[in-house]
Short mmCIF file of C-alpha atoms in Angstrom, two decimals:
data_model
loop_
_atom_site.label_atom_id
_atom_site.label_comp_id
_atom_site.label_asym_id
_atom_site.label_seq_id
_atom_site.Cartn_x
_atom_site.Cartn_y
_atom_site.Cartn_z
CA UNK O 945 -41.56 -20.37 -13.22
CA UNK O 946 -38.00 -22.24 -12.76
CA UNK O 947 -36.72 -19.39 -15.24
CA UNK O 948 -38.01 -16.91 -13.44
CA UNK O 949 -36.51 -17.94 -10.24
CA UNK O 950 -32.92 -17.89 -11.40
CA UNK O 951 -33.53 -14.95 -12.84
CA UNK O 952 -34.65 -13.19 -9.04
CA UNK O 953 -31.51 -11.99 -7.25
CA UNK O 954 -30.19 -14.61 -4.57
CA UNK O 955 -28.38 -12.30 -1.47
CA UNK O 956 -25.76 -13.71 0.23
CA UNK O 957 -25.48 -11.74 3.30
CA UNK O 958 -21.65 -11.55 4.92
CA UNK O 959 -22.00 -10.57 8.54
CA UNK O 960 -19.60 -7.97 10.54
CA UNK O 961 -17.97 -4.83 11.60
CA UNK O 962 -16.44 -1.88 9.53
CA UNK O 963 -13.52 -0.63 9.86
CA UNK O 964 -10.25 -1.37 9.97
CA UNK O 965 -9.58 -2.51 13.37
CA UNK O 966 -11.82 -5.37 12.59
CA UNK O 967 -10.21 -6.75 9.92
CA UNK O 968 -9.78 -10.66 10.09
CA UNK O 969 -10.72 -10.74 13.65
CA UNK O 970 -13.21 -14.14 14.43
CA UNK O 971 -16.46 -12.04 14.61
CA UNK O 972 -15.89 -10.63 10.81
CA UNK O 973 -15.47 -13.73 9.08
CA UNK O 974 -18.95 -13.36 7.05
CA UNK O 975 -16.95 -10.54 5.54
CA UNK O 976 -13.87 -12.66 5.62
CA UNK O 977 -16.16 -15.46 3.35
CA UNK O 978 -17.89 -12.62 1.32
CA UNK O 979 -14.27 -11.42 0.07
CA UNK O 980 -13.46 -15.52 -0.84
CA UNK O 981 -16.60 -15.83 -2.75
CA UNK O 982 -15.75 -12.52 -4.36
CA UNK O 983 -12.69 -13.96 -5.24
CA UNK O 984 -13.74 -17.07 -6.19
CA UNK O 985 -16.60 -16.53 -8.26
CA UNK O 986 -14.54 -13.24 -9.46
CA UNK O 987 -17.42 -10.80 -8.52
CA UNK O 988 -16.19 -7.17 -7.16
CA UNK O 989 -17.80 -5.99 -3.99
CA UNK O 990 -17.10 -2.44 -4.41
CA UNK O 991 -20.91 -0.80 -4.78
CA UNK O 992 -22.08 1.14 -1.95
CA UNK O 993 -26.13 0.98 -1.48
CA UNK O 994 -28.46 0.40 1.36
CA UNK O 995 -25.87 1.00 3.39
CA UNK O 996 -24.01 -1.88 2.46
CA UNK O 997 -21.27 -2.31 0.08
CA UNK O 998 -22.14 -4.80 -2.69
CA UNK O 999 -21.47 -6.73 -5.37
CA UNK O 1000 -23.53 -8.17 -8.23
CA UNK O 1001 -22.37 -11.32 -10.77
CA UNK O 1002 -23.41 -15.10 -11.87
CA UNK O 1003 -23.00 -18.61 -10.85
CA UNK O 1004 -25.07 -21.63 -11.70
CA UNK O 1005 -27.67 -19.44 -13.65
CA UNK O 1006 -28.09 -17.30 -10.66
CA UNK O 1007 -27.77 -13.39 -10.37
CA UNK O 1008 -25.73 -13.63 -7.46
CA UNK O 1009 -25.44 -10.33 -4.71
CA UNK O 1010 -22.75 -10.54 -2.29
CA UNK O 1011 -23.26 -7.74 0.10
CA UNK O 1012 -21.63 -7.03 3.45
CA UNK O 1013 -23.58 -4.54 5.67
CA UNK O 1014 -21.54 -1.67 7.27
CA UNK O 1015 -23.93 -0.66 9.95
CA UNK O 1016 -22.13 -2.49 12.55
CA UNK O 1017 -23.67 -6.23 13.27
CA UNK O 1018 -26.09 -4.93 15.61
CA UNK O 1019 -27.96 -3.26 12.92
CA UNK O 1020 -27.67 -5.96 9.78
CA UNK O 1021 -31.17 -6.33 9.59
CA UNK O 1022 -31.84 -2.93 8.02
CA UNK O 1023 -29.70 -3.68 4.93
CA UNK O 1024 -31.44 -6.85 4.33
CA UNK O 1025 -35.01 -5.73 4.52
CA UNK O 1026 -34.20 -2.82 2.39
CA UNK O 1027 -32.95 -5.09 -0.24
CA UNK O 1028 -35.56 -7.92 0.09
CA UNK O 1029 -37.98 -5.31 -0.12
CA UNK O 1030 -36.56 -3.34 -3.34
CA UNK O 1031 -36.35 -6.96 -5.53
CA UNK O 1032 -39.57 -8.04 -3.63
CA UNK O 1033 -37.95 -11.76 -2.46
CA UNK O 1034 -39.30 -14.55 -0.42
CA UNK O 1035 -36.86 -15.69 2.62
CA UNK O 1036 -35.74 -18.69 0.07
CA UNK O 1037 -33.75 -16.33 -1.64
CA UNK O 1038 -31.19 -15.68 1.06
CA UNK O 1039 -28.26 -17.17 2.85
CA UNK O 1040 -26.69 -15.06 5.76
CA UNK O 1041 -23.30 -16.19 6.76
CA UNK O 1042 -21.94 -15.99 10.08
CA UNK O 1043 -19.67 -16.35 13.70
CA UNK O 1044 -20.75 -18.93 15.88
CA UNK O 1045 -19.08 -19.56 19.48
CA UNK O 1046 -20.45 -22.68 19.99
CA UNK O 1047 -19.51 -24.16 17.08
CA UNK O 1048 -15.02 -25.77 17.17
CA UNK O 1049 -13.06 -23.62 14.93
CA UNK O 1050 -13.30 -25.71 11.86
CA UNK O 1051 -16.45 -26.51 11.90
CA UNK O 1052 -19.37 -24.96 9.70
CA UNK O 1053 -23.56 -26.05 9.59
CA UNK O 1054 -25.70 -24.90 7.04
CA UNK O 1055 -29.19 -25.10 7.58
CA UNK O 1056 -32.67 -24.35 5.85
CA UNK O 1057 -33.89 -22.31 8.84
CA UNK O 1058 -34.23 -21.48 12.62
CA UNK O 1059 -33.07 -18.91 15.55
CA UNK O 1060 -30.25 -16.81 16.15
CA UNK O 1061 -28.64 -18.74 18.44
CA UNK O 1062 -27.87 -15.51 19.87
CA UNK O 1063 -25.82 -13.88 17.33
CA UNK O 1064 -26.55 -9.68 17.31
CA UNK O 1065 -26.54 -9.51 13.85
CA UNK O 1066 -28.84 -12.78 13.17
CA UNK O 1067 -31.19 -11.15 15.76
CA UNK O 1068 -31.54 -7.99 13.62
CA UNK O 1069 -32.13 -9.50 11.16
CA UNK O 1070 -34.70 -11.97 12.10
CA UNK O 1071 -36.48 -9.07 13.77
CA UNK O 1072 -36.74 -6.59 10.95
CA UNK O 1073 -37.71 -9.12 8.11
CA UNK O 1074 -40.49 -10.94 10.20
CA UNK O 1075 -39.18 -14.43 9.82
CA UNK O 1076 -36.43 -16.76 10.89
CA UNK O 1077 -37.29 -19.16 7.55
CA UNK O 1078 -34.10 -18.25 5.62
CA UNK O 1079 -30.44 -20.01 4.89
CA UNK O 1080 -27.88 -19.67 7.22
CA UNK O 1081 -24.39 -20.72 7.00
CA UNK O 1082 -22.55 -20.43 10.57
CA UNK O 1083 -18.71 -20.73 10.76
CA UNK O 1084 -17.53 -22.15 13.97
CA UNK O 1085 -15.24 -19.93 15.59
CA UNK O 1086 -14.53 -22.01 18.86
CA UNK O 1087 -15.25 -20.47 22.38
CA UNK O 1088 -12.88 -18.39 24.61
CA UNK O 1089 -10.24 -19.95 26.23
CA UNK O 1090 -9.80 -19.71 29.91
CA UNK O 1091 -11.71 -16.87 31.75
CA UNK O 1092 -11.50 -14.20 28.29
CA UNK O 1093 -14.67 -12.43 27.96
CA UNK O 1094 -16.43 -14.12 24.81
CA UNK O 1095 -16.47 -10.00 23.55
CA UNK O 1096 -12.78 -9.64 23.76
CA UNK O 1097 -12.49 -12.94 22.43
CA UNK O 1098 -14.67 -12.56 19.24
CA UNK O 1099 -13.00 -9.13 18.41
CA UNK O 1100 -9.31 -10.80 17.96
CA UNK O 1101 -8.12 -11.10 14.72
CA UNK O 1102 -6.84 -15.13 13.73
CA UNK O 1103 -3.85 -15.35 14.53
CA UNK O 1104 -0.81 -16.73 11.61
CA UNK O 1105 -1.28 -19.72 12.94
CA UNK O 1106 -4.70 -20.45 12.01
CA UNK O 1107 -4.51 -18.60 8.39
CA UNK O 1108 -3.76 -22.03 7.01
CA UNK O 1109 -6.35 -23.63 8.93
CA UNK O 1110 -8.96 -21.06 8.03
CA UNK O 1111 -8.24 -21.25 4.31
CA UNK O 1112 -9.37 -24.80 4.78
CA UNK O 1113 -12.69 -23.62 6.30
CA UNK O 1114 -13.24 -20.75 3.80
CA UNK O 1115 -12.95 -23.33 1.01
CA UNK O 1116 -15.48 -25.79 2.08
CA UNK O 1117 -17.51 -22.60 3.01
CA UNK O 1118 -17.22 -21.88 -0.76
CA UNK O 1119 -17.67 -25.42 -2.13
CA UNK O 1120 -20.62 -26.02 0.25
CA UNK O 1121 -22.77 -22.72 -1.43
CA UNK O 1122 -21.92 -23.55 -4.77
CA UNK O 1123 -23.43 -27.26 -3.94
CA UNK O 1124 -26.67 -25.25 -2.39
CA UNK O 1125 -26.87 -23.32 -5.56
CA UNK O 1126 -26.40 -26.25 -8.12
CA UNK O 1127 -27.86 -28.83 -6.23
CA UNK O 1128 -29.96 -27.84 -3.32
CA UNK O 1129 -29.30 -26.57 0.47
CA UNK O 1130 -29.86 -30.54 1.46
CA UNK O 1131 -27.31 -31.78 -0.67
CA UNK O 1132 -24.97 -29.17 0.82
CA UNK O 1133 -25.71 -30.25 4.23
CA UNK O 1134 -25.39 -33.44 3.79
CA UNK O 1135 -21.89 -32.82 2.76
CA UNK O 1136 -20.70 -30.30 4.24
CA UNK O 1137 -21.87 -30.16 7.45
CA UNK O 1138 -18.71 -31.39 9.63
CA UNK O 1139 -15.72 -30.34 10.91
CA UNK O 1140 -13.52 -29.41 7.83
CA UNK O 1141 -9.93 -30.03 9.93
CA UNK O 1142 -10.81 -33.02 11.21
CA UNK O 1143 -11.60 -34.84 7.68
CA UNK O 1144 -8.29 -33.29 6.26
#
């Protein structure tokens, strides 16, 4: 049975937008820790299916699927049903990774389950696969400052002045599913579950 469990795909799910006027702004930085995992665990994402562009490799004896939807956040749950459904997975194989406003820039929290804490593209998700019993990894992307509409302010790319900051974040984001996968998602809580710039 343990066998055949690393042997089932385990989807990691990078949330965001298409397109190039998205790039690196705070809303896309699922896609922004897809493409350091891809790098990282040197796994292409370059495969279009299910509407999603994809890529497929190992680590820690599992068959590892990166995949970033590109039907706009709104609509992420379509991609992930279609692909839970073709490999016929339980909720335990997936992490979804994520914005969150109401988390300090810096900050990330992995947990085992719960509710969308009204992210769009958790909410699509949680609605088209039935459940809310899945990983989630949420990267803390700080709230507006001043009177900016949290939509304006989500859809701004980090500025140079964070890049070095946010390589920080991205590589606890890394260390902290590579602890999940070896060790368990507790283990990786436990550890990883802070904010990143204040312990450097």
């Amino acid at each position: 049975m343990e066998r055949k469990r690393f042997m089932e795909p385990f989807l990691i799910f990078g949330l965001g937008n298409p397109g190039r006027e998205y790039e690196r702004t705070r809303h896309n930085i699922g896609f922004i820790a897809l493409d350091k995992l891809s790098i990282e665990w040197k796994i292409d994402i370059s495969r279009f299916r299910y509407k999603s562009l994809v890529g497929e490799g190992k680590f820690a004896g599992n068959r590892i699927f990166l995949v970033k939807p590109q039907t706009y956040m709104n609509n992420s749950g379509n991609s992930v049903r279609s692909f839970m459904r073709f490999y016929k997975l339980e909720p335990t194989r997936l992490l979804v990774i994520h914005d969150d406003l109401d988390l300090p820039f810096g900050s990330i929290r992995l947990r085992e389950e719960g509710g969308s804490a009204g992210q769009r593209g958790m909410q699509s998700i949680i609605s088209k696969i039935g459940t809310d019993d899945f990983a989630r990894l949420r990267i803390g992307i700080g709230r507006p400052p001043g009177r900016m509409d949290p939509m304006d302010y989500v859809l701004k790319k980090f500025s140079h002045n964070s890049e070095t900051d946010l390589d920080l974040v991205l590589n606890t984001v890394v260390r902290s599913i590579e602890v999940m996968l070896k060790d368990g998602i507790e283990k990786a809580m436990t550890l990883y579950n802070h904010s990143v710039l204040q312990d450097e």
